[in-house]
PDB file of C-alpha atoms in Angstrom:
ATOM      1  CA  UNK A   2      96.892  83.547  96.956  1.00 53.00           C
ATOM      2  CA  UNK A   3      97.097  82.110 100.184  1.00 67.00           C
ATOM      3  CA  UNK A   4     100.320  80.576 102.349  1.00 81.00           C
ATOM      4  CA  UNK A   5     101.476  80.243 106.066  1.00 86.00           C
ATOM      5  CA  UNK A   6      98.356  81.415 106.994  1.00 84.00           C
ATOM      6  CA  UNK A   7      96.982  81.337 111.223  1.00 87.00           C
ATOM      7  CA  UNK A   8      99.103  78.569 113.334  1.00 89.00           C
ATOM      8  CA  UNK A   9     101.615  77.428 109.868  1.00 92.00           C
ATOM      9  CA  UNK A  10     102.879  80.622 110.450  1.00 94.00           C
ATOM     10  CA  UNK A  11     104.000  79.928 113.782  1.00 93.00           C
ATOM     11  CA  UNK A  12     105.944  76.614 112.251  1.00 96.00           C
ATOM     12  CA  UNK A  13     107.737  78.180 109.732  1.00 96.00           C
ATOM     13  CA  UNK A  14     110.991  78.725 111.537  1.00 95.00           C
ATOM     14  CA  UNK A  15     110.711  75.521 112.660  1.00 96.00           C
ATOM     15  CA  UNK A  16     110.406  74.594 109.071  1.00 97.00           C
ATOM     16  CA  UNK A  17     113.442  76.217 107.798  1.00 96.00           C
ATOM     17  CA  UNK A  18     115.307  76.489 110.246  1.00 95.00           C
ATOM     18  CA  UNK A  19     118.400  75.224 108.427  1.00 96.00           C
ATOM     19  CA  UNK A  20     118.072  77.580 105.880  1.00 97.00           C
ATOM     20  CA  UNK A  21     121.477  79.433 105.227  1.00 98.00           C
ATOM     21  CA  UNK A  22     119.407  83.701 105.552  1.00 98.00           C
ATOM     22  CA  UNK A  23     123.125  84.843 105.945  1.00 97.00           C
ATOM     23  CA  UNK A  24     124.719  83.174 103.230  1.00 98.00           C
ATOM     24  CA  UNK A  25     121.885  83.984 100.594  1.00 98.00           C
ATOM     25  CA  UNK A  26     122.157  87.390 102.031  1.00 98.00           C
ATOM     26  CA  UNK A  27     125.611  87.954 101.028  1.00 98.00           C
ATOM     27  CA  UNK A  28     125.449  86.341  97.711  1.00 98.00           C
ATOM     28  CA  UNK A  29     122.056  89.296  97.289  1.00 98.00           C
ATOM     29  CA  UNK A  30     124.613  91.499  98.435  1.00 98.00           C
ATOM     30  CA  UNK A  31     126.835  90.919  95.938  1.00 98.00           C
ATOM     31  CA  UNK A  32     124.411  90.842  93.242  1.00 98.00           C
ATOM     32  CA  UNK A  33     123.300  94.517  94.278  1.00 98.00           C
ATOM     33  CA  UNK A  34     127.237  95.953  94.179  1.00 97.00           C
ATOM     34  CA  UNK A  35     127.845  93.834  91.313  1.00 97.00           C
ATOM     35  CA  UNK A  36     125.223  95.970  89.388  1.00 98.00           C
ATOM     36  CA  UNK A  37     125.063  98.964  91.295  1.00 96.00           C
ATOM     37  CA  UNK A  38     124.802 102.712  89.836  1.00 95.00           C
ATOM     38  CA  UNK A  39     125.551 104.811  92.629  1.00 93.00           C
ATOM     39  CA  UNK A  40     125.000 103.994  96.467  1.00 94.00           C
ATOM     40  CA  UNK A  41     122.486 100.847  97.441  1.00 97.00           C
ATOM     41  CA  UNK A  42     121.309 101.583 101.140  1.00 97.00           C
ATOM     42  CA  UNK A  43     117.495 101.693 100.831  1.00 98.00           C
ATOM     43  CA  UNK A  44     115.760  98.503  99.815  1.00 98.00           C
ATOM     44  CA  UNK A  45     111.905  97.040  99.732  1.00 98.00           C
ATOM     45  CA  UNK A  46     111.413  93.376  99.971  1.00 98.00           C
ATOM     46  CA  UNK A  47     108.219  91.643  98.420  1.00 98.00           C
ATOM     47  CA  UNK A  48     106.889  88.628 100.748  1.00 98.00           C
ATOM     48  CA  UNK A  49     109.046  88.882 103.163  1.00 97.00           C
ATOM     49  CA  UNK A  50     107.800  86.039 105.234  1.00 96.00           C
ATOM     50  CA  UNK A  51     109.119  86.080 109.015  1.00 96.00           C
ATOM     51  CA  UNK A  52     111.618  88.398 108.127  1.00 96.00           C
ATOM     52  CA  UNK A  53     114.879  86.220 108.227  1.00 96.00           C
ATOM     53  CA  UNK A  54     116.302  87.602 104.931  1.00 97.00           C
ATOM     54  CA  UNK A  55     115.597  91.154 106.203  1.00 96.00           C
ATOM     55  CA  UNK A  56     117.309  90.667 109.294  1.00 95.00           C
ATOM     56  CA  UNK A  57     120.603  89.203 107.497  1.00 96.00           C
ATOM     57  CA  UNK A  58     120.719  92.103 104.984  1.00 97.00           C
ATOM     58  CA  UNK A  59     120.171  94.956 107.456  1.00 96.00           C
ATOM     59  CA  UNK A  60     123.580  93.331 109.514  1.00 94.00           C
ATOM     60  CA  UNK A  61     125.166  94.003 106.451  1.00 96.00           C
ATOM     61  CA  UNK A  62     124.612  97.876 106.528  1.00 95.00           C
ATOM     62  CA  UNK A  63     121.072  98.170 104.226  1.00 97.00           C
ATOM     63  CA  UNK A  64     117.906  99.838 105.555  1.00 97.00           C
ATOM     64  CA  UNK A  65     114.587  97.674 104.743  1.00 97.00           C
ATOM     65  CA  UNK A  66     111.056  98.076 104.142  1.00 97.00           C
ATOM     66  CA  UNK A  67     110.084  94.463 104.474  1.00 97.00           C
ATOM     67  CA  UNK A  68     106.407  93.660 103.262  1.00 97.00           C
ATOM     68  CA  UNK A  69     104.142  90.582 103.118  1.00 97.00           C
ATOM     69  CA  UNK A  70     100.809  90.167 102.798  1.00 95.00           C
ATOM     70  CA  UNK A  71     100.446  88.082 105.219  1.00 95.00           C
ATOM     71  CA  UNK A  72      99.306  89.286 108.860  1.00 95.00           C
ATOM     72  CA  UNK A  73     100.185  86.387 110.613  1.00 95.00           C
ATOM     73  CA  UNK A  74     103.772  85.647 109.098  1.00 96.00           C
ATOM     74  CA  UNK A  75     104.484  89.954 109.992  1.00 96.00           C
ATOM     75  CA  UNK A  76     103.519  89.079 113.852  1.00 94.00           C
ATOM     76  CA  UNK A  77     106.217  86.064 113.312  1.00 94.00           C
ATOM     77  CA  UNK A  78     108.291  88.596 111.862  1.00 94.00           C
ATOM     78  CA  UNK A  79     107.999  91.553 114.079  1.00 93.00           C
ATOM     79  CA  UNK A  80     108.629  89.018 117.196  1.00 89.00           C
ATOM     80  CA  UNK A  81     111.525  87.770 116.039  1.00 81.00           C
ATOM     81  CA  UNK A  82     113.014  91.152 117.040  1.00 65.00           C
ATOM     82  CA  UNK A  83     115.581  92.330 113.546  1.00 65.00           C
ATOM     83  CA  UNK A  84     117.832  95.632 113.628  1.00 69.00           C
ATOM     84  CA  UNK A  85     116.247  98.243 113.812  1.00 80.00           C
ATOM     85  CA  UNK A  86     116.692  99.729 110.355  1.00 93.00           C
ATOM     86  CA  UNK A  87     114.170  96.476 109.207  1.00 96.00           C
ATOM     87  CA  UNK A  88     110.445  98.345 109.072  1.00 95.00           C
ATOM     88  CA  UNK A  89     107.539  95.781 108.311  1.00 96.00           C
ATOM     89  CA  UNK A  90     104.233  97.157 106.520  1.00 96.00           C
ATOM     90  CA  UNK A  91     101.027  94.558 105.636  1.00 97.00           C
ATOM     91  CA  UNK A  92     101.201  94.907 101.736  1.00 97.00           C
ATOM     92  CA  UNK A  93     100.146  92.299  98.579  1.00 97.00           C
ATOM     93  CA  UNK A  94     102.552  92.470  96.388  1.00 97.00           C
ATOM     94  CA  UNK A  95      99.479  92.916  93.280  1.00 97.00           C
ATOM     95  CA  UNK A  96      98.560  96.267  94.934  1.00 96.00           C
ATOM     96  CA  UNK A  97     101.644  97.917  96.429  1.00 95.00           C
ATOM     97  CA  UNK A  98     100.844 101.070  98.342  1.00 92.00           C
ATOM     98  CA  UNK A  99     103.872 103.025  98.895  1.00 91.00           C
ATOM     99  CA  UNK A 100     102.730 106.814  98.792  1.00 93.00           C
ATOM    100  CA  UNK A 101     105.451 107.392  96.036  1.00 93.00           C
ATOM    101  CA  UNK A 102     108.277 106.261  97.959  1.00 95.00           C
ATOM    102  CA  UNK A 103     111.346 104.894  95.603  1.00 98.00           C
ATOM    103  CA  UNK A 104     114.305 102.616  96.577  1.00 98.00           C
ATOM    104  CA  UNK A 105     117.494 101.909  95.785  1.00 98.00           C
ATOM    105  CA  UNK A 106     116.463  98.187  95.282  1.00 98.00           C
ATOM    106  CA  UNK A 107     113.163  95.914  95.404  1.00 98.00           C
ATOM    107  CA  UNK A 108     114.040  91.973  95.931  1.00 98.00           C
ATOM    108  CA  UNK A 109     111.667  89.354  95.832  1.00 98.00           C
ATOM    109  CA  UNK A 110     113.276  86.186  97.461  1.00 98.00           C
ATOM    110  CA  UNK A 111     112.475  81.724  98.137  1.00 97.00           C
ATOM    111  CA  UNK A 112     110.141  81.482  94.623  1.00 97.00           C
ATOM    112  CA  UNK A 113     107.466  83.992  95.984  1.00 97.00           C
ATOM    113  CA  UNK A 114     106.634  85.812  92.737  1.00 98.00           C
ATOM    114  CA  UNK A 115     105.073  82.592  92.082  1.00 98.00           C
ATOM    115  CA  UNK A 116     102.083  82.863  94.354  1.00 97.00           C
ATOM    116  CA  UNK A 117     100.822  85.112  91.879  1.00 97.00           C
ATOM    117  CA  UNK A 118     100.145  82.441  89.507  1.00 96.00           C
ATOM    118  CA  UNK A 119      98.643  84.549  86.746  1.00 98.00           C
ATOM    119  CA  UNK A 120     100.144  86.494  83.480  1.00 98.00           C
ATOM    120  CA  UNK A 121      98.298  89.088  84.683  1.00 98.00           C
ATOM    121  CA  UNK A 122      99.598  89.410  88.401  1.00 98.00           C
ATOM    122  CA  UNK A 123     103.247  88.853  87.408  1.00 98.00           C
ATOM    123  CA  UNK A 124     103.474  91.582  85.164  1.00 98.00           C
ATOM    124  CA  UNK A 125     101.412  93.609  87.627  1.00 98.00           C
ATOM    125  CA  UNK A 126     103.705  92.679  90.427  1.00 98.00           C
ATOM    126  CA  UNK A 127     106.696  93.387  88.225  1.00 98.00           C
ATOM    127  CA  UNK A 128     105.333  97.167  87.052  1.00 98.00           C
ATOM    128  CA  UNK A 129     104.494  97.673  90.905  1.00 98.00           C
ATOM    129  CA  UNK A 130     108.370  96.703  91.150  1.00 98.00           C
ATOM    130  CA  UNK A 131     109.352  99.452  88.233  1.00 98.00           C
ATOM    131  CA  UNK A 132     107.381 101.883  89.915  1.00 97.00           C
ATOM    132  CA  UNK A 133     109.073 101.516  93.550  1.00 98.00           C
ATOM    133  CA  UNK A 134     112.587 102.021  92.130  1.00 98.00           C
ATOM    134  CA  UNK A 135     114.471 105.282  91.825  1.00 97.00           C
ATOM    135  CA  UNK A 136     115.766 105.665  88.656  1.00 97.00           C
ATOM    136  CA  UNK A 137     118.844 102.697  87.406  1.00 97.00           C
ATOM    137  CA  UNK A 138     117.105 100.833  90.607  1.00 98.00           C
ATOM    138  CA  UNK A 139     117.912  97.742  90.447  1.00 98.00           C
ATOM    139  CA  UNK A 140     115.541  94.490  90.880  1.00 98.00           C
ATOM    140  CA  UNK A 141     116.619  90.857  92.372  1.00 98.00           C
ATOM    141  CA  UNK A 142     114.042  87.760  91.816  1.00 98.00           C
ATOM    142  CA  UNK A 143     114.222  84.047  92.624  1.00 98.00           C
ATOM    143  CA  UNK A 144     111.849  81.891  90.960  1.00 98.00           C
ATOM    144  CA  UNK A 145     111.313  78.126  90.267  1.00 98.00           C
ATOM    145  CA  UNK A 146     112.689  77.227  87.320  1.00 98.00           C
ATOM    146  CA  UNK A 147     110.226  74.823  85.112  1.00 98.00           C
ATOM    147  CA  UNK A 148     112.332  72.454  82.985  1.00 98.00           C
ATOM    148  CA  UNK A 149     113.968  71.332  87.032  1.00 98.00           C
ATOM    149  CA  UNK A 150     109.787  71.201  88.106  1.00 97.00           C
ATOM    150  CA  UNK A 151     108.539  68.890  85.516  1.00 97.00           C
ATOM    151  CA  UNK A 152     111.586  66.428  85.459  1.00 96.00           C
ATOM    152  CA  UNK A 153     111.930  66.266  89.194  1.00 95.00           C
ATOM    153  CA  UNK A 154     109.076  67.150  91.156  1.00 95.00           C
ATOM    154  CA  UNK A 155     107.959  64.513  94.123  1.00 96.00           C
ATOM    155  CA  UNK A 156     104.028  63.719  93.984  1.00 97.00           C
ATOM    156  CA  UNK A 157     104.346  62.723  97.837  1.00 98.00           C
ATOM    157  CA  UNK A 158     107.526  64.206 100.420  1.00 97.00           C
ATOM    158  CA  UNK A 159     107.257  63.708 104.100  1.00 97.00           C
ATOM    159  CA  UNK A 160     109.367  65.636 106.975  1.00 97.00           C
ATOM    160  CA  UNK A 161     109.815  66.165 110.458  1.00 98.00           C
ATOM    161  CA  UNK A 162     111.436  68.614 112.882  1.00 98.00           C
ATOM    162  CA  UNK A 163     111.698  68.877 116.150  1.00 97.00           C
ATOM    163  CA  UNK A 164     109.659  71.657 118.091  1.00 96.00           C
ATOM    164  CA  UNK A 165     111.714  73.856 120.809  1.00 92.00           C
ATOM    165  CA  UNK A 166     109.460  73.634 123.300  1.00 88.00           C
ATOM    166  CA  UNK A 167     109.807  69.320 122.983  1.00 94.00           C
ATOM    167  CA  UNK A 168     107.955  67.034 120.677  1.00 96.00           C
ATOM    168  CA  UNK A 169     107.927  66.829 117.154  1.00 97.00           C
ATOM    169  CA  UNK A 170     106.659  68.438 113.881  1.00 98.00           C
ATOM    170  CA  UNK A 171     105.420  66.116 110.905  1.00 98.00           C
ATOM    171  CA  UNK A 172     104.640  67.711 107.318  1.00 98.00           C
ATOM    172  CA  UNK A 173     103.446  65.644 104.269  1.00 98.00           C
ATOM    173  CA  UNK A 174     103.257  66.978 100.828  1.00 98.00           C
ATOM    174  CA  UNK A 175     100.991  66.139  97.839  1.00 98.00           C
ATOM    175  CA  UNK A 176     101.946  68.146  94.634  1.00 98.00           C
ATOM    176  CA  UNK A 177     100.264  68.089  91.482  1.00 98.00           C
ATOM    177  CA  UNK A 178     101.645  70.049  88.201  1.00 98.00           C
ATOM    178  CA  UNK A 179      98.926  72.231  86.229  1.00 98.00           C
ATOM    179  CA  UNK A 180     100.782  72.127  83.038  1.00 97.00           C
ATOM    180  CA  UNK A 181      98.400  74.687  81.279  1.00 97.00           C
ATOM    181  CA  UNK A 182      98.278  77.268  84.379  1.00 97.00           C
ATOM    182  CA  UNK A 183     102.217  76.030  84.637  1.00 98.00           C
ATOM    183  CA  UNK A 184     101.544  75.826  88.408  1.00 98.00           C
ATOM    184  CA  UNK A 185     102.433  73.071  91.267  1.00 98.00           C
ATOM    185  CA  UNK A 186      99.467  72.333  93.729  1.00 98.00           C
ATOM    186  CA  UNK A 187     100.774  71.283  97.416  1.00 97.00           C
ATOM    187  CA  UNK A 188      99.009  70.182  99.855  1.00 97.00           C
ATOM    188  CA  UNK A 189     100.383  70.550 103.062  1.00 97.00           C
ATOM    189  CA  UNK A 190      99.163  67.961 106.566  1.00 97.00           C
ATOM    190  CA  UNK A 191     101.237  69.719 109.425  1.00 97.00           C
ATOM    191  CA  UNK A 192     100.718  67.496 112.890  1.00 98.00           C
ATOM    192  CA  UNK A 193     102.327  68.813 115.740  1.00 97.00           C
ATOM    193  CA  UNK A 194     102.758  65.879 118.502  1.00 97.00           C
ATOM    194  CA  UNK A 195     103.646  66.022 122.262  1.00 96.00           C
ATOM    195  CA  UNK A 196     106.997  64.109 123.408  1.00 94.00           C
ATOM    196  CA  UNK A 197     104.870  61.785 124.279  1.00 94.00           C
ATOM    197  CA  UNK A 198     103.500  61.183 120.521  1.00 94.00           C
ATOM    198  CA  UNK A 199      99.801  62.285 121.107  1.00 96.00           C
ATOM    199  CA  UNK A 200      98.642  64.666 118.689  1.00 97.00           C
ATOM    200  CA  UNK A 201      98.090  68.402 119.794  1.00 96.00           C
ATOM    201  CA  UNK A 202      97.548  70.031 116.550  1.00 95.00           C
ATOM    202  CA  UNK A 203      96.275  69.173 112.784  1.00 97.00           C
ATOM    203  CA  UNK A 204      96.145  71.514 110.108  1.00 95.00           C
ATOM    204  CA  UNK A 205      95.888  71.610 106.250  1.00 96.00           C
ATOM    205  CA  UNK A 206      96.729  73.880 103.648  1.00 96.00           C
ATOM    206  CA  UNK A 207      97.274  74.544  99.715  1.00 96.00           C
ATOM    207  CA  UNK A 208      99.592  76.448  98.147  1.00 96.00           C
ATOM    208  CA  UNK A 209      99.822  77.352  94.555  1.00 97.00           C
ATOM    209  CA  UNK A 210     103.005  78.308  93.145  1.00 97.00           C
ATOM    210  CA  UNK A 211     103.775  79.057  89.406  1.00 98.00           C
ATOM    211  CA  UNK A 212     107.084  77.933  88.090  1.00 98.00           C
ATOM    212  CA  UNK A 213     109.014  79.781  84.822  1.00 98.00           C
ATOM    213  CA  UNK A 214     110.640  79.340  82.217  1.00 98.00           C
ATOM    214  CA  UNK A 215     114.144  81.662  81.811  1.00 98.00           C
ATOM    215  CA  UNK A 216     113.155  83.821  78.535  1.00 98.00           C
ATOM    216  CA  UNK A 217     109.649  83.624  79.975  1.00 98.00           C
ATOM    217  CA  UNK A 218     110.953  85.777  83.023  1.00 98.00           C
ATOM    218  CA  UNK A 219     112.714  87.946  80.848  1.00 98.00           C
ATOM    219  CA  UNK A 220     109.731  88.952  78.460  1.00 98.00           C
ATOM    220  CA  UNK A 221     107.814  89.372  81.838  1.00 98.00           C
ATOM    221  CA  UNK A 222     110.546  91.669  82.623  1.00 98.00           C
ATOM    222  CA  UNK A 223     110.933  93.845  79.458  1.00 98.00           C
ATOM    223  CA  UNK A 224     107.074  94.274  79.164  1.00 98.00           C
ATOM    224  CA  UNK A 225     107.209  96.051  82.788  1.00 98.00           C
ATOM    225  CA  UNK A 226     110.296  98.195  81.949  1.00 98.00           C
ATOM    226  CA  UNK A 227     112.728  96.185  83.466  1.00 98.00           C
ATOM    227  CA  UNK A 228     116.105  95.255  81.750  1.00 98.00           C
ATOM    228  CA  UNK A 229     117.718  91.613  82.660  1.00 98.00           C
ATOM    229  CA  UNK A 230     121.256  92.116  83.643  1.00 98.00           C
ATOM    230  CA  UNK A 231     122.276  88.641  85.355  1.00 97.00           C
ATOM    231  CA  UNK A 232     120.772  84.911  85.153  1.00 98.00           C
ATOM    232  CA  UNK A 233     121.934  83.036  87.899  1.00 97.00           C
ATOM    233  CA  UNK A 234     121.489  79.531  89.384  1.00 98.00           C
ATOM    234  CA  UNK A 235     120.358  80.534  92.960  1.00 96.00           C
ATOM    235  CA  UNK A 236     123.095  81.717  95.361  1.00 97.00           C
ATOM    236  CA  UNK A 237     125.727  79.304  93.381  1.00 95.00           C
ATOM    237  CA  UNK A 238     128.736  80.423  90.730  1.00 90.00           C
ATOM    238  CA  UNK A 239     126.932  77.239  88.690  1.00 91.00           C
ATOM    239  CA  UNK A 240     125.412  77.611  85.788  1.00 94.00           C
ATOM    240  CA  UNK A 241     121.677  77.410  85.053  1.00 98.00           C
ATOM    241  CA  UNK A 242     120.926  73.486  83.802  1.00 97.00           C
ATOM    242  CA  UNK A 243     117.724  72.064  83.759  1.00 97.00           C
ATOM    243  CA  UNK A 244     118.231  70.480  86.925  1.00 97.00           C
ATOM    244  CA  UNK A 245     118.452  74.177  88.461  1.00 98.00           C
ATOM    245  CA  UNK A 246     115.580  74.390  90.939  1.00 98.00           C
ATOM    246  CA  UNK A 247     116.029  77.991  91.328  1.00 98.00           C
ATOM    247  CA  UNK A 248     117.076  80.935  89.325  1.00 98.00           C
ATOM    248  CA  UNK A 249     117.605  84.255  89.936  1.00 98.00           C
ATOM    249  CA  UNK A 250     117.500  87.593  88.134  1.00 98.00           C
ATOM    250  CA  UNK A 251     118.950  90.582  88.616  1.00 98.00           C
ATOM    251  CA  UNK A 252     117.275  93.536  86.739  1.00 98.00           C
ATOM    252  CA  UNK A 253     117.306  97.504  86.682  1.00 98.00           C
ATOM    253  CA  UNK A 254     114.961  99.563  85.711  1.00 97.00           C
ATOM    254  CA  UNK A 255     115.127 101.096  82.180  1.00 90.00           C
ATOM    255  CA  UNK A 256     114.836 104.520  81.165  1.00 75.00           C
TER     256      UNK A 256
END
């Protein structure tokens, strides 16, 4: 498992910079009072990236242990100065060490339990999840959805952005599906140029992300302990099609 790893960490704001943190945060919010058995104030979040979700959430009143396994995207993180009821720990979501610590609510956001590609690691991730909740915790997941992934992936995408500091940031993307391992290969070419169009930076990187089906997730689920409570297509009031990129679950923990 390996993503946004040395200087691609440094571009990922850049990257997503349009993405709506506040508005997905709300519709989690929701989610968790929707479903909630007694207070929600204490939550854990799995791959937490450069912390942008965090951030949103804690302005809405939660407190937040924000992980990721990923050194580089935590220094992103930690400089991008959040509230300071947002903590950030180095953890892999496979191999959670929390010292017994429980929480209200565990979330897992943007398609990340897919990095862990395998049978194996999902349900290990997910029983790491059951463990980590106090009892009728309650569990929030985003993942791709398949039947969108094989009718409408793009072999080839190409983006820019523009930097802050001036000049310009290019990414192209190959993807290949794995239908047996049910995973999409990209390959990522990030050039960062000047203003002046010279080239100061080239780097390359592959990322491996499993995609799901819906009663897949669920039997994932069960097997860890976990009881399905809510299908949804990703921060919308549509329903899930199979032109749904991205689902979410919401979950609690069973008995």
């Amino acid at each position: 498992m390996g993503s946004y790893l040395g200087k691609y960490a440094e571009f990922y704001n850049v990257i997503y910079a349009n993405k709506p943190y506040a508005q997905e945060a709300e519709f989690v919010h929701a989610c968790l009072q929707r479903h909630a058995r007694g207070p929600v104030q204490q939550l854990l979040e799995l791959a937490c990236g450069t912390g942008r979700h965090a951030a949103a959430l804690a302005a809405l009143g939660y407190s937040i242990l924000a992980t990721d396994y990923s050194a580089d995207l935590l220094s992103v993180a930690r400089a991008n100065a959040p509230a300071a009821n947002v903590q950030f720990e180095l953890q892999d979501m496979r191999a959670l060490n929390l010292d017994g610590r429980q929480w209200d609510a565990v979330y897992c956001l943007f398609d990340s339990i897919g990095y862990v590609q395998t049978n194996a690691a999902v349900l290990q991730v997910l029983q790491n999840i059951h463990t980590a909740l106090r009892p009728d915790g309650l569990c929030i997941l985003e993942f791709w959805h398949a039947p969108a992934m094989l009718r409408g992936y793009e072999p080839h995408r190409q983006a820019s952005w523009p930097l802050p500091a001036g000049g310009q940031l290019e990414r192209s993307s190959d993807t290949r599906l794995d239908i047996e391992r049910q995973v999409a290969e990209v390959h990522y070419t990030l050039r960062e140029l000047a203003a002046d169009g010279s080239l100061v930076t080239e780097l390359e990187e592959t990322q491996v992300n499993r995609y799901f089906l819906v009663q897949e997730m669920a039997l994932f689920l069960e097997s860890a302990g976990l009881t399905p409570l809510e299908w949804l297509a990703a921060y919308t009031p549509a329903p899930i099609t199979m032109d749904t990129w991205h689902v979410m679950v919401v979950a609690r923990k069973a008995a």
